[in-house]
Structures are given as C-alpha cells and as structure tokens.
C-alpha cells in the first residue's frame, strides 16, 4: 500500500543536499510509541553544502516522538536545521524507503516547480510533513534533504 500524505507546512526563523536518516517501524504494537533500541545499523550523511539538518523525527497527534507507528493513524515527519550560507531557490523534501532501499513515497515543500526565493545564513528551519500511516507492518527508513536550484546536481 502507498503512504498517503497531506500537504507540507514549513516555517523558519529569521543548499545543497543535506539528507539525514532515521529508522521507523510499523511493527505491531499495543500503541504507538518510541523504542530507543530501534536504530539503523548505518546512516548515510551527505556533505553539508550550505544547510544542516539537525534532526528528523516522527511525531504523533500529541506531539510525542515515536518510531513505532500504528496503521491508520496520522503522524508528522519534522525536519529541523539551520542554514550556514545564504541560499536562493530552496526546497525541502522527505522520503520513506523500505529496508532494501526502495523509495515508497515522498513529499516536497514547496510543491514541484516552485521554490522559496531566498533563505539567509543563520536562519533556522522546521518543516512538518503530515501523513496517514497506511503502510503494511515492517521496518522503514526516513530521509530528507534541503536543496537549492542553484547547485549543480
């Protein structure tokens, strides 16, 4: 089944790929919760080229950090970080992958074809991507990034 996600919302106080990753599971559990022993055996961190992701977390409806998710419930993937350089034409994204690396779904803010015109150095950001958990039980991985249309891909 596909993860069906709502629109992204973003805010920052006041880019190059800087993805991070975090392990998440839809393993059966009496309730959504957080298992501190559920961590990926490896994490891919890309070079910081203007922005740094400090955390990628999943929050439940009560704003509690969770990594054991219940099917049918609504959650938010929250990405926090800071810009270390001025960046223009910026966009954010997150994705969910299976343990074998297959991308299941993803979201982007702002929508495809648009960008945030400019974000200044030292600006902090907090992006929130809401979704309904409709995946089958199993382990999944989250990743995300900050990009600028001005960079070389």
Short mmCIF file of C-alpha atoms in Angstrom, two decimals:
data_model
loop_
_atom_site.label_atom_id
_atom_site.label_comp_id
_atom_site.label_asym_id
_atom_site.label_seq_id
_atom_site.Cartn_x
_atom_site.Cartn_y
_atom_site.Cartn_z
CA UNK A 1 0.00 0.00 0.00
CA UNK A 2 1.04 3.57 -0.56
CA UNK A 3 1.65 6.07 2.22
CA UNK A 4 -0.87 8.83 1.61
CA UNK A 5 0.41 12.20 2.78
CA UNK A 6 -1.17 15.61 3.27
CA UNK A 7 0.35 18.92 2.22
CA UNK A 8 3.59 20.02 3.84
CA UNK A 9 3.80 23.04 6.10
CA UNK A 10 7.01 24.91 6.73
CA UNK A 11 8.32 27.63 8.98
CA UNK A 12 11.72 29.11 9.63
CA UNK A 13 13.01 31.83 11.97
CA UNK A 14 14.87 34.51 10.83
CA UNK A 15 21.53 24.26 -0.10
CA UNK A 16 22.78 21.81 -1.03
CA UNK A 17 21.69 18.23 -0.35
CA UNK A 18 21.98 17.59 3.37
CA UNK A 19 19.88 14.47 3.90
CA UNK A 20 19.75 12.55 7.14
CA UNK A 21 18.03 9.30 8.06
CA UNK A 22 16.19 7.69 10.92
CA UNK A 23 14.74 4.22 11.41
CA UNK A 24 10.99 3.71 11.79
CA UNK A 25 8.90 0.58 12.13
CA UNK A 26 5.25 -0.28 11.68
CA UNK A 27 5.74 -3.46 13.68
CA UNK A 28 2.62 -4.44 15.60
CA UNK A 29 2.49 -2.70 18.96
CA UNK A 30 -0.24 -2.13 21.51
CA UNK A 31 0.09 1.62 20.88
CA UNK A 32 2.32 3.99 19.00
CA UNK A 33 5.44 4.69 20.97
CA UNK A 34 9.18 5.14 20.97
CA UNK A 35 11.66 2.28 21.14
CA UNK A 36 15.17 3.69 21.80
CA UNK A 37 16.76 0.41 20.66
CA UNK A 38 15.27 0.76 17.17
CA UNK A 39 18.14 2.43 15.32
CA UNK A 40 19.51 1.87 11.81
CA UNK A 41 22.71 -0.15 11.59
CA UNK A 42 24.08 2.54 9.25
CA UNK A 43 23.15 6.09 8.35
CA UNK A 44 24.04 7.95 5.17
CA UNK A 45 25.02 11.56 5.77
CA UNK A 46 25.77 13.70 2.74
CA UNK A 47 28.23 16.62 2.72
CA UNK A 48 26.89 19.83 4.24
CA UNK A 49 26.76 22.35 1.42
CA UNK A 50 25.05 25.36 2.95
CA UNK A 51 22.41 23.87 5.26
CA UNK A 52 22.48 21.37 8.09
CA UNK A 53 19.69 19.03 9.15
CA UNK A 54 19.92 18.68 12.91
CA UNK A 55 17.04 16.21 13.36
CA UNK A 56 14.43 14.20 11.51
CA UNK A 57 11.70 12.95 13.83
CA UNK A 58 8.24 11.43 13.63
CA UNK A 59 5.64 12.94 15.97
CA UNK A 60 2.19 11.60 16.82
CA UNK A 61 -1.01 13.66 17.22
CA UNK A 62 0.04 14.59 20.79
CA UNK A 63 3.48 15.81 19.54
CA UNK A 64 5.29 12.84 21.13
CA UNK A 65 8.34 11.46 19.34
CA UNK A 66 7.54 7.97 18.02
CA UNK A 67 9.19 5.26 15.92
CA UNK A 68 6.60 2.52 16.45
CA UNK A 69 3.67 3.54 14.27
CA UNK A 70 0.12 2.23 14.13
CA UNK A 71 -1.56 1.75 10.80
CA UNK A 72 -4.35 4.24 10.10
CA UNK A 73 -3.07 6.94 12.47
CA UNK A 74 -1.82 10.37 11.44
CA UNK A 75 1.78 11.44 12.08
CA UNK A 76 4.15 14.24 11.14
CA UNK A 77 7.72 13.96 9.89
CA UNK A 78 9.51 17.01 11.30
CA UNK A 79 12.85 18.17 9.87
CA UNK A 80 14.82 20.80 11.83
CA UNK A 81 18.01 22.56 10.98
CA UNK A 82 19.92 25.72 10.13
CA UNK A 83 21.36 27.43 7.06
CA UNK A 84 25.10 28.12 7.24
CA UNK A 85 25.13 30.08 3.97
CA UNK A 86 22.69 32.28 2.08
CA UNK A 87 20.71 30.14 -0.38
CA UNK A 88 18.31 31.00 -3.17
CA UNK A 89 15.54 28.95 -4.79
CA UNK A 90 15.35 26.45 -1.91
CA UNK A 91 13.10 23.44 -1.41
CA UNK A 92 12.79 20.70 1.22
CA UNK A 93 11.87 17.05 0.88
CA UNK A 94 11.39 13.82 2.82
CA UNK A 95 11.00 10.21 1.73
CA UNK A 96 10.16 6.79 3.16
CA UNK A 97 12.17 3.77 1.99
CA UNK A 98 11.96 0.03 2.58
CA UNK A 99 14.90 -1.76 4.22
CA UNK A 100 16.18 -2.70 0.74
CA UNK A 101 16.27 0.98 -0.28
CA UNK A 102 13.14 1.15 -2.44
CA UNK A 103 11.53 4.57 -2.13
CA UNK A 104 7.88 4.09 -1.12
CA UNK A 105 6.77 7.72 -1.08
CA UNK A 106 7.95 11.24 -0.52
CA UNK A 107 6.86 14.84 -0.14
CA UNK A 108 8.34 18.16 -1.12
CA UNK A 109 7.81 21.76 0.04
CA UNK A 110 7.08 23.97 -1.71
CA UNK A 111 5.35 21.97 -4.48
CA UNK A 112 7.21 20.84 -7.61
CA UNK A 113 8.04 23.78 -9.89
CA UNK A 114 8.23 26.33 -7.06
CA UNK A 115 10.90 27.26 -4.53
CA UNK A 116 11.43 29.53 -1.56
CA UNK A 117 13.10 32.58 -3.15
CA UNK A 118 15.81 33.18 -0.53
CA UNK A 119 16.86 31.96 2.90
CA UNK A 120 19.59 33.82 4.74
CA UNK A 121 22.57 32.42 6.59
CA UNK A 122 21.82 31.56 10.26
CA UNK A 123 18.11 31.11 9.54
CA UNK A 124 16.67 28.11 11.37
CA UNK A 125 14.01 25.93 9.78
CA UNK A 126 11.39 23.45 10.94
CA UNK A 127 9.47 21.65 8.21
CA UNK A 128 6.47 19.48 9.06
CA UNK A 129 5.14 16.87 6.62
CA UNK A 130 1.87 15.29 7.73
CA UNK A 131 0.88 11.76 6.64
CA UNK A 132 -1.51 8.94 7.41
CA UNK A 133 0.29 5.64 8.11
CA UNK A 134 -1.10 3.24 5.52
CA UNK A 135 1.97 1.02 5.07
CA UNK A 136 1.95 -2.68 5.83
CA UNK A 137 3.76 -3.82 9.00
CA UNK A 138 7.54 -3.79 8.63
CA UNK A 139 10.63 -1.64 9.03
CA UNK A 140 11.04 1.56 7.01
CA UNK A 141 13.63 4.33 6.89
CA UNK A 142 13.12 8.08 6.70
CA UNK A 143 15.35 10.50 4.88
CA UNK A 144 15.21 14.11 3.92
CA UNK A 145 17.10 16.99 2.49
CA UNK A 146 17.40 20.65 1.66
CA UNK A 147 18.21 21.62 -1.91
CA UNK A 148 18.83 24.78 -3.91
CA UNK A 149 18.04 25.02 -7.62
CA UNK A 150 21.28 26.97 -7.98
CA UNK A 151 23.51 23.99 -7.14
CA UNK A 152 24.98 21.51 -9.58
CA UNK A 153 23.25 18.08 -9.49
#
